[in-house]
Coordinates of C-alpha atoms and ligand atoms in Angstrom, one line a residue:
M1 CA 92.3 39.1 -23.3
G2 CA 88.5 38.9 -23.4
S3 CA 85.5 37.0 -22.2
F4 CA 81.8 36.5 -22.7
R5 CA 79.0 35.1 -20.6
L6 CA 76.4 32.6 -21.8
T7 CA 73.1 31.7 -20.2
G8 CA 70.7 29.0 -21.2
A9 CA 71.0 25.3 -21.6
I10 CA 74.4 24.3 -20.3
H11 CA 75.3 20.7 -19.8
I12 CA 78.4 19.1 -18.4
F13 CA 79.4 15.6 -19.6
E14 CA 82.4 13.6 -18.5
K15 CA 84.7 14.9 -21.3
E16 CA 82.7 17.8 -22.8
I17 CA 80.7 20.8 -21.9
Q18 CA 77.7 21.9 -24.0
L19 CA 77.2 25.6 -24.3
P20 CA 74.4 27.6 -26.0
R21 CA 75.4 28.6 -29.5
L22 CA 78.8 27.0 -29.3
G23 CA 77.7 23.4 -29.0
R24 CA 79.8 20.7 -27.4
L25 CA 83.4 21.6 -26.5
R26 CA 86.0 19.1 -25.5
L27 CA 87.5 19.7 -22.0
K28 CA 91.3 19.4 -21.5
E29 CA 90.8 19.2 -17.7
R30 CA 88.3 16.6 -16.5
G31 CA 86.8 15.1 -13.4
Y32 CA 86.4 18.0 -11.1
L33 CA 83.1 19.4 -12.3
S34 CA 80.1 17.8 -10.7
T35 CA 77.7 16.5 -13.3
S36 CA 74.7 16.0 -11.1
G37 CA 73.0 17.7 -8.2
V38 CA 74.0 21.3 -9.2
H39 CA 72.0 24.0 -10.8
I40 CA 74.1 25.7 -13.5
L41 CA 73.4 29.5 -13.7
S42 CA 75.8 30.6 -16.4
A43 CA 79.1 30.0 -18.2
T44 CA 81.8 32.4 -19.0
V45 CA 84.3 31.7 -21.7
S46 CA 87.5 33.6 -21.5
E47 CA 90.9 33.8 -23.2
R48 CA 94.2 34.5 -21.5
A49 CA 97.5 34.4 -23.5
W50 CA 96.0 32.3 -26.3
R51 CA 94.5 29.8 -23.9
W52 CA 90.8 29.3 -23.5
F53 CA 88.9 28.7 -20.3
V54 CA 85.3 28.2 -19.3
S55 CA 84.0 29.1 -15.8
I56 CA 80.6 28.0 -14.7
Q57 CA 78.5 29.6 -12.0
V58 CA 76.5 27.0 -10.0
E59 CA 74.1 27.1 -7.2
L60 CA 74.0 24.4 -4.5
E61 CA 72.9 24.1 -0.9
I62 CA 75.5 23.5 1.7
A63 CA 75.2 23.3 5.5
D64 CA 76.6 26.0 7.7
P65 CA 80.1 25.1 9.0
E66 CA 80.2 23.2 12.3
P67 CA 80.9 25.6 15.1
I68 CA 84.2 24.3 16.1
E69 CA 86.8 26.0 18.3
K70 CA 89.5 27.5 16.1
S71 CA 92.3 29.9 16.8
I72 CA 92.9 33.4 15.4
A73 CA 95.9 34.5 13.5
G74 CA 97.8 37.3 11.9
V75 CA 99.1 36.8 8.4
D76 CA 102.0 38.6 6.9
L77 CA 102.3 38.5 3.1
G78 CA 105.7 39.0 1.6
I79 CA 108.0 38.6 -1.3
N80 CA 110.7 36.3 0.1
R81 CA 108.1 34.2 1.8
M82 CA 104.6 34.1 0.3
A83 CA 102.8 34.2 3.7
Q84 CA 103.8 33.8 7.3
V85 CA 101.1 32.8 9.8
S86 CA 101.5 34.0 13.4
D87 CA 101.2 30.4 14.8
G88 CA 104.6 29.8 13.1
T89 CA 103.3 28.1 9.9
P90 CA 105.2 29.4 6.8
F91 CA 103.9 29.3 3.2
E92 CA 107.0 29.5 1.0
N93 CA 107.0 30.8 -2.6
P94 CA 107.0 27.8 -5.0
R95 CA 110.4 27.4 -6.7
A96 CA 108.6 27.2 -10.1
L97 CA 107.6 30.8 -9.5
Q98 CA 111.3 31.9 -9.2
R99 CA 112.1 30.0 -12.4
S100 CA 109.2 31.7 -14.2
L101 CA 110.3 35.1 -13.1
T102 CA 113.8 34.5 -14.5
K103 CA 112.2 33.5 -17.8
I104 CA 110.1 36.6 -17.9
K105 CA 113.1 38.8 -17.4
R106 CA 114.9 37.1 -20.2
L107 CA 111.9 37.4 -22.5
H108 CA 111.7 41.1 -21.7
R109 CA 115.2 41.6 -22.9
I110 CA 114.5 39.6 -26.1
V111 CA 111.4 41.8 -26.9
S112 CA 113.3 45.0 -26.4
R113 CA 116.0 43.8 -28.9
R114 CA 113.5 43.0 -31.7
V115 CA 112.6 45.5 -34.4
K116 CA 109.2 47.1 -33.8
G117 CA 106.5 45.9 -36.1
G118 CA 108.4 42.8 -37.1
A119 CA 107.2 39.3 -37.0
N120 CA 110.0 38.2 -34.6
R121 CA 108.9 40.9 -32.2
R122 CA 105.3 39.7 -32.4
K123 CA 106.4 36.2 -31.6
A124 CA 108.5 37.3 -28.6
V125 CA 105.6 39.4 -27.3
R126 CA 103.4 36.4 -27.5
Q127 CA 105.9 34.2 -25.6
L128 CA 106.2 36.9 -22.9
A129 CA 102.4 37.0 -22.5
K130 CA 102.3 33.3 -22.1
A131 CA 105.1 33.3 -19.5
Y132 CA 103.2 36.0 -17.5
A133 CA 100.0 33.9 -17.6
R134 CA 101.9 30.8 -16.4
T135 CA 103.6 32.8 -13.6
A136 CA 100.2 34.1 -12.5
S137 CA 98.8 30.6 -12.5
I138 CA 101.6 29.2 -10.4
R139 CA 101.2 31.9 -7.9
K140 CA 97.5 31.6 -7.8
N141 CA 97.7 27.9 -7.1
A142 CA 100.1 28.5 -4.2
L143 CA 97.8 31.2 -2.8
H144 CA 94.9 28.7 -3.0
Q145 CA 96.7 26.2 -0.8
A146 CA 97.4 28.9 1.8
T147 CA 94.0 30.5 1.8
T148 CA 92.2 27.1 2.0
W149 CA 94.3 26.1 5.0
L150 CA 93.7 29.4 6.8
A151 CA 89.9 29.4 6.1
K152 CA 89.6 25.9 7.5
N153 CA 91.9 26.2 10.5
K154 CA 91.3 29.8 11.8
S155 CA 88.2 31.6 13.1
A156 CA 89.6 35.1 12.2
I157 CA 92.6 36.4 10.5
M158 CA 94.1 39.9 10.3
L159 CA 95.9 41.0 7.1
E160 CA 98.0 44.0 6.6
N161 CA 96.7 46.7 4.3
L162 CA 97.9 47.1 0.7
N163 CA 99.8 50.3 0.1
V164 CA 98.3 51.3 -3.2
S165 CA 100.3 54.5 -3.8
G166 CA 103.5 52.5 -3.1
M167 CA 102.4 49.8 -5.4
L168 CA 101.9 52.3 -8.3
K169 CA 105.3 53.8 -7.8
N170 CA 107.1 50.5 -7.7
H171 CA 108.6 49.2 -10.9
N172 CA 110.3 46.2 -9.4
L173 CA 108.9 43.0 -11.0
A174 CA 109.0 40.8 -7.9
Q175 CA 107.2 43.5 -5.9
A176 CA 104.6 44.0 -8.5
I177 CA 103.8 40.3 -8.5
A178 CA 103.7 40.2 -4.8
D179 CA 101.2 43.1 -4.8
V180 CA 99.0 41.3 -7.3
G181 CA 99.2 38.3 -5.1
W182 CA 97.9 40.4 -2.2
C183 CA 94.7 41.2 -4.1
E184 CA 94.2 37.6 -5.1
F185 CA 94.9 36.4 -1.5
R186 CA 92.3 38.9 -0.2
R187 CA 89.7 37.8 -2.8
Q188 CA 90.2 34.1 -2.1
M189 CA 90.1 34.6 1.7
G190 CA 86.8 36.6 1.2
Y191 CA 84.8 33.7 -0.2
K192 CA 86.6 30.8 1.5
G193 CA 86.1 32.6 4.8
M194 CA 82.3 32.5 4.2
W195 CA 82.4 28.8 3.3
Y196 CA 84.4 27.7 6.3
G197 CA 83.5 30.3 8.9
C198 CA 86.7 32.5 9.1
Q199 CA 86.4 36.3 9.5
V200 CA 88.8 38.2 7.4
K201 CA 90.0 41.6 8.8
T202 CA 92.3 44.2 7.5
A203 CA 94.6 46.4 9.5
D204 CA 94.7 50.2 9.3
R205 CA 96.7 51.3 6.3
F206 CA 99.3 52.9 8.5
Y207 CA 99.6 50.1 11.0
P208 CA 103.4 49.4 11.1
S209 CA 103.2 45.6 11.4
T210 CA 106.8 45.1 10.0
K211 CA 108.5 48.0 11.8
R212 CA 106.9 47.5 15.2
C213 CA 108.5 45.4 18.0
L214 CA 106.1 42.7 19.2
R215 CA 107.4 42.8 22.8
C216 CA 107.8 46.5 23.6
G217 CA 105.8 48.3 20.8
K218 CA 108.7 50.4 19.7
V219 CA 108.4 51.4 16.0
K220 CA 111.5 51.5 13.9
D221 CA 112.1 54.4 11.4
E222 CA 113.5 52.2 8.7
M223 CA 113.5 48.5 7.9
S224 CA 115.0 47.5 4.6
L225 CA 113.8 44.6 2.6
D226 CA 116.9 42.5 3.1
E227 CA 116.8 42.7 6.9
R228 CA 115.4 39.2 7.5
T229 CA 115.5 39.4 11.3
Y230 CA 113.8 42.0 13.6
E231 CA 116.2 43.2 16.2
C232 CA 114.9 45.6 18.7
Q233 CA 117.3 48.3 20.0
V234 CA 115.1 49.0 23.0
C235 CA 114.2 45.7 24.5
G236 CA 116.6 43.4 22.7
L237 CA 114.0 41.2 21.0
V238 CA 115.4 39.1 18.1
M239 CA 112.8 37.5 15.9
D240 CA 112.2 36.4 12.3
R241 CA 111.0 39.5 10.4
D242 CA 107.9 38.0 9.0
L243 CA 106.9 36.2 12.2
N244 CA 107.2 39.5 14.2
A245 CA 104.9 41.1 11.6
A246 CA 102.4 38.3 11.7
L247 CA 102.2 38.3 15.5
N248 CA 101.7 42.1 15.5
L249 CA 98.8 41.6 13.2
E250 CA 97.4 38.9 15.4
Q251 CA 97.5 41.2 18.4
L252 CA 95.3 43.7 16.5
I253 CA 92.4 41.2 16.5
T254 CA 92.6 40.9 20.3
A255 CA 93.0 44.7 20.7
R256 CA 90.0 45.4 18.4
S257 CA 87.7 43.0 20.2
A258 CA 88.7 44.5 23.5
G259 CA 87.8 47.9 22.0
S260 CA 91.1 49.5 23.0
Y261 CA 93.8 50.4 20.5
A262 CA 97.3 51.7 21.3
C263 CA 97.4 55.4 20.4
G264 CA 98.3 56.1 16.8
E265 CA 98.4 52.5 15.8
E266 CA 94.8 52.1 14.9
K267 CA 92.1 54.6 14.1
S268 CA 88.8 54.0 15.7
M269 CA 86.0 53.7 13.3
A270 CA 82.5 55.0 13.9
A271 CA 80.8 52.7 11.4
P272 CA 81.2 49.0 11.7
E273 CA 84.1 47.6 9.7
R274 CA 83.3 47.0 6.1
D275 CA 84.8 43.6 6.3
Q276 CA 82.6 42.5 9.1
V277 CA 79.4 43.9 7.4
L278 CA 80.3 42.0 4.3
F279 CA 80.9 38.9 6.3
H280 CA 77.6 39.0 8.1
E281 CA 75.6 39.7 4.9
A282 CA 77.3 36.9 3.2
R283 CA 76.5 34.5 6.1
L284 CA 72.8 35.3 5.6
V285 CA 73.0 34.4 1.9
R286 CA 75.1 31.3 2.7
R287 CA 72.3 29.6 4.6
T288 CA 70.4 28.9 1.4
E289 CA 72.9 28.7 -1.4
R290 CA 76.5 28.6 -2.4
R291 CA 77.6 30.1 -5.6
N292 CA 80.7 28.7 -7.0
R293 CA 82.9 29.3 -10.0
M294 CA 85.2 26.8 -11.5
S295 CA 87.5 27.4 -14.4
I296 CA 88.5 24.7 -16.8
Y297 CA 91.1 24.9 -19.4
L298 CA 89.7 24.2 -22.8
G299 CA 92.9 24.3 -24.8
G300 CA 95.0 26.7 -26.9
S301 CA 97.5 27.1 -29.6
A302 CA 101.3 26.7 -29.2
V303 CA 103.6 29.5 -30.2
Ligands
ZN401 ZN1 111.4 45.9 21.6

């Protein structure tokens, strides 16, 4: 995996891109790069699992989003369901992702059976890398659909915090990919939030969005991954596990703006939240320009 950045005369044609030193390259994906009215700043050529991509950074003016009334939401990201929004909207994992994961597991077994240093092992490792890249693309695409919808339809969203120490200890493949998805989700929400006017907030790392009862606030000691329903032993609430978590996160937005947090659930912060600062700075920049990156597949070799 590697990449390099090029600046200078970059031109986009219908079927080709012209880069400094490399000349004209044929594009495999066409039609979604604007060829006029944009100022191209730079191009980055990168390689991932024997496939080549080019990203271009462009500068263009856009108007501020119309101040329209939008609702707030909590968003729970998970493994079984990609994302659950507190208004009830679910974003399921694409089935292609599951198929990809099954393939990865099979390829891992094949690699481990091959003799080290042999040509067959090299070939299997290459196939595995390609399967990983494909899985990442499928997930990324699904995440794009969810983040675009949220940025356009919500004025503020609250996400849970990523447990980094737990992530490093976890060797489960599905969990690892879900964790990577969290970072990507957060990144996409960051810039789309600026474009469409949606504030992105993150809960305190120890906020128990999954274990907390939405109705009475009781926090469970344990909640295993296969418990799909939240059942409260105190008040009798029965609710979908992910929806309960999403609604708990939504409540945090209201609690924060009111300035009062339930004891132990949320640490008060002396400095303004980093998220909010970033958001406001970004809004100032946004008035004059919008920087956008688009990746296009250039092509690659088959195994
Ligand atoms: Zn309860």
